[in-house]
Amino acid sequence: MDDDLPPDLERLRTLETWAALYLQRIRQRIAAVERQEAQPQPPPAPTAAPRPPGGARRARTPDWGLAEAGIGIPTTTVHRGDCWAQGKTLVPTSAERARAELADGAQACEVCRPDRVLLRRS
């Protein structure tokens, strides 16, 4: 005998009734799912990315960016888009423009080192 079942007949009958009712619910759910799967499904509609909490959409993190020269920044600096040292004025840019800026004398960020990736020879 199994140790997890009660020893008396009254509780065993109660468990039997519960199991029969639960099995009935499971069979009803199986039948409903089978009916649903038998129906032709329309193609899924394209969905937009879910909005983050708070309602405002967050801009996609750029791959590369430029911190233009200005107060406290003596020269244009090239950053990776996810660099924590980029500041608030990062201008998103393409890899080609970032390479051109580095070739024209822009400084590579000393934290994220975009020059190691952008100027690598393949």
JSON list of C-alpha atoms in Angstrom, two decimals:
[
{"chain": "A", "resi": 1, "resn": "MET", "atom": "CA", "xyz": [0.00, 0.00, 0.00]},
{"chain": "A", "resi": 2, "resn": "ASP", "atom": "CA", "xyz": [1.06, 3.56, -0.64]},
{"chain": "A", "resi": 3, "resn": "ASP", "atom": "CA", "xyz": [1.96, 5.62, 2.42]},
{"chain": "A", "resi": 4, "resn": "ASP", "atom": "CA", "xyz": [0.65, 8.89, 0.98]},
{"chain": "A", "resi": 5, "resn": "LEU", "atom": "CA", "xyz": [-3.00, 7.75, 0.93]},
{"chain": "A", "resi": 6, "resn": "PRO", "atom": "CA", "xyz": [-5.25, 7.80, 3.98]},
{"chain": "A", "resi": 7, "resn": "PRO", "atom": "CA", "xyz": [-5.95, 4.44, 5.64]},
{"chain": "A", "resi": 8, "resn": "ASP", "atom": "CA", "xyz": [-9.74, 4.83, 6.13]},
{"chain": "A", "resi": 9, "resn": "LEU", "atom": "CA", "xyz": [-12.45, 4.14, 3.55]},
{"chain": "A", "resi": 10, "resn": "GLU", "atom": "CA", "xyz": [-14.29, 7.47, 4.01]},
{"chain": "A", "resi": 11, "resn": "ARG", "atom": "CA", "xyz": [-11.28, 9.62, 3.03]},
{"chain": "A", "resi": 12, "resn": "LEU", "atom": "CA", "xyz": [-10.35, 7.22, 0.22]},
{"chain": "A", "resi": 13, "resn": "ARG", "atom": "CA", "xyz": [-13.87, 7.62, -1.25]},
{"chain": "A", "resi": 14, "resn": "THR", "atom": "CA", "xyz": [-13.53, 11.40, -0.97]},
{"chain": "A", "resi": 15, "resn": "LEU", "atom": "CA", "xyz": [-10.24, 11.28, -2.87]},
{"chain": "A", "resi": 16, "resn": "GLU", "atom": "CA", "xyz": [-11.82, 9.02, -5.49]},
{"chain": "A", "resi": 17, "resn": "THR", "atom": "CA", "xyz": [-14.65, 11.52, -6.03]},
{"chain": "A", "resi": 18, "resn": "TRP", "atom": "CA", "xyz": [-12.20, 14.40, -6.29]},
{"chain": "A", "resi": 19, "resn": "ALA", "atom": "CA", "xyz": [-10.01, 12.49, -8.75]},
{"chain": "A", "resi": 20, "resn": "ALA", "atom": "CA", "xyz": [-13.03, 11.59, -10.92]},
{"chain": "A", "resi": 21, "resn": "LEU", "atom": "CA", "xyz": [-14.16, 15.23, -11.02]},
{"chain": "A", "resi": 22, "resn": "TYR", "atom": "CA", "xyz": [-10.66, 16.44, -11.83]},
{"chain": "A", "resi": 23, "resn": "LEU", "atom": "CA", "xyz": [-10.30, 13.83, -14.57]},
{"chain": "A", "resi": 24, "resn": "GLN", "atom": "CA", "xyz": [-13.59, 15.06, -16.03]},
{"chain": "A", "resi": 25, "resn": "ARG", "atom": "CA", "xyz": [-12.25, 18.65, -16.09]},
{"chain": "A", "resi": 26, "resn": "ILE", "atom": "CA", "xyz": [-9.05, 17.50, -17.80]},
{"chain": "A", "resi": 27, "resn": "ARG", "atom": "CA", "xyz": [-11.00, 15.60, -20.47]},
{"chain": "A", "resi": 28, "resn": "GLN", "atom": "CA", "xyz": [-13.20, 18.65, -21.10]},
{"chain": "A", "resi": 29, "resn": "ARG", "atom": "CA", "xyz": [-10.12, 20.83, -21.54]},
{"chain": "A", "resi": 30, "resn": "ILE", "atom": "CA", "xyz": [-8.56, 18.28, -23.93]},
{"chain": "A", "resi": 31, "resn": "ALA", "atom": "CA", "xyz": [-11.75, 18.26, -26.03]},
{"chain": "A", "resi": 32, "resn": "ALA", "atom": "CA", "xyz": [-11.81, 22.08, -26.13]},
{"chain": "A", "resi": 33, "resn": "VAL", "atom": "CA", "xyz": [-8.18, 22.28, -27.23]},
{"chain": "A", "resi": 34, "resn": "GLU", "atom": "CA", "xyz": [-8.74, 19.61, -29.89]},
{"chain": "A", "resi": 35, "resn": "ARG", "atom": "CA", "xyz": [-11.73, 21.59, -31.25]},
{"chain": "A", "resi": 36, "resn": "GLN", "atom": "CA", "xyz": [-9.67, 24.77, -31.29]},
{"chain": "A", "resi": 37, "resn": "GLU", "atom": "CA", "xyz": [-6.76, 23.11, -33.10]},
{"chain": "A", "resi": 38, "resn": "ALA", "atom": "CA", "xyz": [-9.13, 21.60, -35.67]},
{"chain": "A", "resi": 39, "resn": "GLN", "atom": "CA", "xyz": [-10.31, 25.07, -36.74]},
{"chain": "A", "resi": 40, "resn": "PRO", "atom": "CA", "xyz": [-8.23, 26.84, -39.42]},
{"chain": "A", "resi": 41, "resn": "GLN", "atom": "CA", "xyz": [-6.07, 29.49, -37.83]},
{"chain": "A", "resi": 42, "resn": "PRO", "atom": "CA", "xyz": [-5.66, 32.92, -39.47]},
{"chain": "A", "resi": 43, "resn": "PRO", "atom": "CA", "xyz": [-2.06, 34.05, -39.93]},
{"chain": "A", "resi": 44, "resn": "PRO", "atom": "CA", "xyz": [-0.80, 35.91, -36.88]},
{"chain": "A", "resi": 45, "resn": "ALA", "atom": "CA", "xyz": [-0.96, 39.67, -37.12]},
{"chain": "A", "resi": 46, "resn": "PRO", "atom": "CA", "xyz": [2.35, 41.47, -36.83]},
{"chain": "A", "resi": 47, "resn": "THR", "atom": "CA", "xyz": [2.80, 42.76, -33.34]},
{"chain": "A", "resi": 48, "resn": "ALA", "atom": "CA", "xyz": [4.81, 45.68, -32.11]},
{"chain": "A", "resi": 49, "resn": "ALA", "atom": "CA", "xyz": [7.41, 45.22, -29.42]},
{"chain": "A", "resi": 50, "resn": "PRO", "atom": "CA", "xyz": [5.83, 45.40, -25.97]},
{"chain": "A", "resi": 51, "resn": "ARG", "atom": "CA", "xyz": [6.00, 48.79, -24.36]},
{"chain": "A", "resi": 52, "resn": "PRO", "atom": "CA", "xyz": [8.12, 49.07, -21.25]},
{"chain": "A", "resi": 53, "resn": "PRO", "atom": "CA", "xyz": [6.34, 49.98, -18.00]},
{"chain": "A", "resi": 54, "resn": "GLY", "atom": "CA", "xyz": [5.67, 53.66, -17.60]},
{"chain": "A", "resi": 55, "resn": "GLY", "atom": "CA", "xyz": [4.25, 54.22, -21.07]},
{"chain": "A", "resi": 56, "resn": "ALA", "atom": "CA", "xyz": [7.29, 55.83, -22.68]},
{"chain": "A", "resi": 57, "resn": "ARG", "atom": "CA", "xyz": [9.21, 53.84, -25.27]},
{"chain": "A", "resi": 58, "resn": "ARG", "atom": "CA", "xyz": [12.90, 53.51, -24.79]},
{"chain": "A", "resi": 59, "resn": "ALA", "atom": "CA", "xyz": [15.06, 54.24, -27.78]},
{"chain": "A", "resi": 60, "resn": "ARG", "atom": "CA", "xyz": [17.09, 51.39, -29.19]},
{"chain": "A", "resi": 61, "resn": "THR", "atom": "CA", "xyz": [20.67, 51.44, -27.99]},
{"chain": "A", "resi": 62, "resn": "PRO", "atom": "CA", "xyz": [22.85, 52.43, -30.96]},
{"chain": "A", "resi": 63, "resn": "ASP", "atom": "CA", "xyz": [25.87, 50.33, -31.87]},
{"chain": "A", "resi": 64, "resn": "TRP", "atom": "CA", "xyz": [28.15, 53.38, -32.06]},
{"chain": "A", "resi": 65, "resn": "GLY", "atom": "CA", "xyz": [27.95, 57.01, -31.06]},
{"chain": "A", "resi": 66, "resn": "LEU", "atom": "CA", "xyz": [29.80, 60.30, -31.04]},
{"chain": "A", "resi": 67, "resn": "ALA", "atom": "CA", "xyz": [30.18, 62.63, -28.09]},
{"chain": "A", "resi": 68, "resn": "GLU", "atom": "CA", "xyz": [30.73, 65.94, -29.87]},
{"chain": "A", "resi": 69, "resn": "ALA", "atom": "CA", "xyz": [33.38, 68.35, -28.64]},
{"chain": "A", "resi": 70, "resn": "GLY", "atom": "CA", "xyz": [32.07, 70.97, -26.29]},
{"chain": "A", "resi": 71, "resn": "ILE", "atom": "CA", "xyz": [32.29, 72.16, -22.71]},
{"chain": "A", "resi": 72, "resn": "GLY", "atom": "CA", "xyz": [34.39, 69.62, -20.84]},
{"chain": "A", "resi": 73, "resn": "ILE", "atom": "CA", "xyz": [34.97, 67.54, -23.99]},
{"chain": "A", "resi": 74, "resn": "PRO", "atom": "CA", "xyz": [38.02, 68.85, -25.89]},
{"chain": "A", "resi": 75, "resn": "THR", "atom": "CA", "xyz": [37.57, 66.66, -28.98]},
{"chain": "A", "resi": 76, "resn": "THR", "atom": "CA", "xyz": [34.91, 64.46, -30.52]},
{"chain": "A", "resi": 77, "resn": "THR", "atom": "CA", "xyz": [34.96, 61.07, -28.83]},
{"chain": "A", "resi": 78, "resn": "VAL", "atom": "CA", "xyz": [33.77, 57.81, -30.39]},
{"chain": "A", "resi": 79, "resn": "HIS", "atom": "CA", "xyz": [31.93, 55.39, -28.08]},
{"chain": "A", "resi": 80, "resn": "ARG", "atom": "CA", "xyz": [30.22, 52.02, -28.28]},
{"chain": "A", "resi": 81, "resn": "GLY", "atom": "CA", "xyz": [26.48, 52.52, -27.91]},
{"chain": "A", "resi": 82, "resn": "ASP", "atom": "CA", "xyz": [26.35, 50.72, -24.56]},
{"chain": "A", "resi": 83, "resn": "CYS", "atom": "CA", "xyz": [29.31, 52.56, -23.00]},
{"chain": "A", "resi": 84, "resn": "TRP", "atom": "CA", "xyz": [28.59, 53.82, -19.51]},
{"chain": "A", "resi": 85, "resn": "ALA", "atom": "CA", "xyz": [31.02, 56.73, -19.97]},
{"chain": "A", "resi": 86, "resn": "GLN", "atom": "CA", "xyz": [29.21, 58.19, -22.99]},
{"chain": "A", "resi": 87, "resn": "GLY", "atom": "CA", "xyz": [27.43, 60.96, -21.14]},
{"chain": "A", "resi": 88, "resn": "LYS", "atom": "CA", "xyz": [24.05, 62.36, -22.14]},
{"chain": "A", "resi": 89, "resn": "THR", "atom": "CA", "xyz": [25.00, 63.83, -25.50]},
{"chain": "A", "resi": 90, "resn": "LEU", "atom": "CA", "xyz": [25.83, 60.70, -27.49]},
{"chain": "A", "resi": 91, "resn": "VAL", "atom": "CA", "xyz": [24.84, 61.08, -31.13]},
{"chain": "A", "resi": 92, "resn": "PRO", "atom": "CA", "xyz": [23.99, 57.68, -32.67]},
{"chain": "A", "resi": 93, "resn": "THR", "atom": "CA", "xyz": [26.05, 56.94, -35.75]},
{"chain": "A", "resi": 94, "resn": "SER", "atom": "CA", "xyz": [26.94, 54.18, -38.17]},
{"chain": "A", "resi": 95, "resn": "ALA", "atom": "CA", "xyz": [30.09, 52.09, -37.99]},
{"chain": "A", "resi": 96, "resn": "GLU", "atom": "CA", "xyz": [31.32, 53.73, -41.20]},
{"chain": "A", "resi": 97, "resn": "ARG", "atom": "CA", "xyz": [31.01, 57.25, -39.79]},
{"chain": "A", "resi": 98, "resn": "ALA", "atom": "CA", "xyz": [32.60, 56.17, -36.52]},
{"chain": "A", "resi": 99, "resn": "ARG", "atom": "CA", "xyz": [35.57, 54.75, -38.48]},
{"chain": "A", "resi": 100, "resn": "ALA", "atom": "CA", "xyz": [35.83, 57.97, -40.50]},
{"chain": "A", "resi": 101, "resn": "GLU", "atom": "CA", "xyz": [35.76, 60.09, -37.33]},
{"chain": "A", "resi": 102, "resn": "LEU", "atom": "CA", "xyz": [38.55, 57.98, -35.80]},
{"chain": "A", "resi": 103, "resn": "ALA", "atom": "CA", "xyz": [40.57, 58.31, -39.02]},
{"chain": "A", "resi": 104, "resn": "ASP", "atom": "CA", "xyz": [40.04, 62.11, -38.96]},
{"chain": "A", "resi": 105, "resn": "GLY", "atom": "CA", "xyz": [41.47, 62.41, -35.44]},
{"chain": "A", "resi": 106, "resn": "ALA", "atom": "CA", "xyz": [38.50, 61.81, -33.16]},
{"chain": "A", "resi": 107, "resn": "GLN", "atom": "CA", "xyz": [39.47, 60.25, -29.87]},
{"chain": "A", "resi": 108, "resn": "ALA", "atom": "CA", "xyz": [38.42, 56.68, -29.02]},
{"chain": "A", "resi": 109, "resn": "CYS", "atom": "CA", "xyz": [36.79, 56.31, -25.60]},
{"chain": "A", "resi": 110, "resn": "GLU", "atom": "CA", "xyz": [39.30, 54.90, -23.14]},
{"chain": "A", "resi": 111, "resn": "VAL", "atom": "CA", "xyz": [36.59, 52.91, -21.37]},
{"chain": "A", "resi": 112, "resn": "CYS", "atom": "CA", "xyz": [34.83, 51.02, -24.18]},
{"chain": "A", "resi": 113, "resn": "ARG", "atom": "CA", "xyz": [37.69, 51.16, -26.74]},
{"chain": "A", "resi": 114, "resn": "PRO", "atom": "CA", "xyz": [35.64, 51.22, -29.97]},
{"chain": "A", "resi": 115, "resn": "ASP", "atom": "CA", "xyz": [38.84, 51.51, -31.99]},
{"chain": "A", "resi": 116, "resn": "ARG", "atom": "CA", "xyz": [39.74, 47.91, -31.17]},
{"chain": "A", "resi": 117, "resn": "VAL", "atom": "CA", "xyz": [36.65, 46.74, -33.03]},
{"chain": "A", "resi": 118, "resn": "LEU", "atom": "CA", "xyz": [36.20, 49.43, -35.67]},
{"chain": "A", "resi": 119, "resn": "LEU", "atom": "CA", "xyz": [39.80, 49.57, -36.85]},
{"chain": "A", "resi": 120, "resn": "ARG", "atom": "CA", "xyz": [40.50, 45.83, -36.71]},
{"chain": "A", "resi": 121, "resn": "ARG", "atom": "CA", "xyz": [41.85, 44.51, -39.98]},
{"chain": "A", "resi": 122, "resn": "SER", "atom": "CA", "xyz": [39.96, 41.47, -41.25]}
]
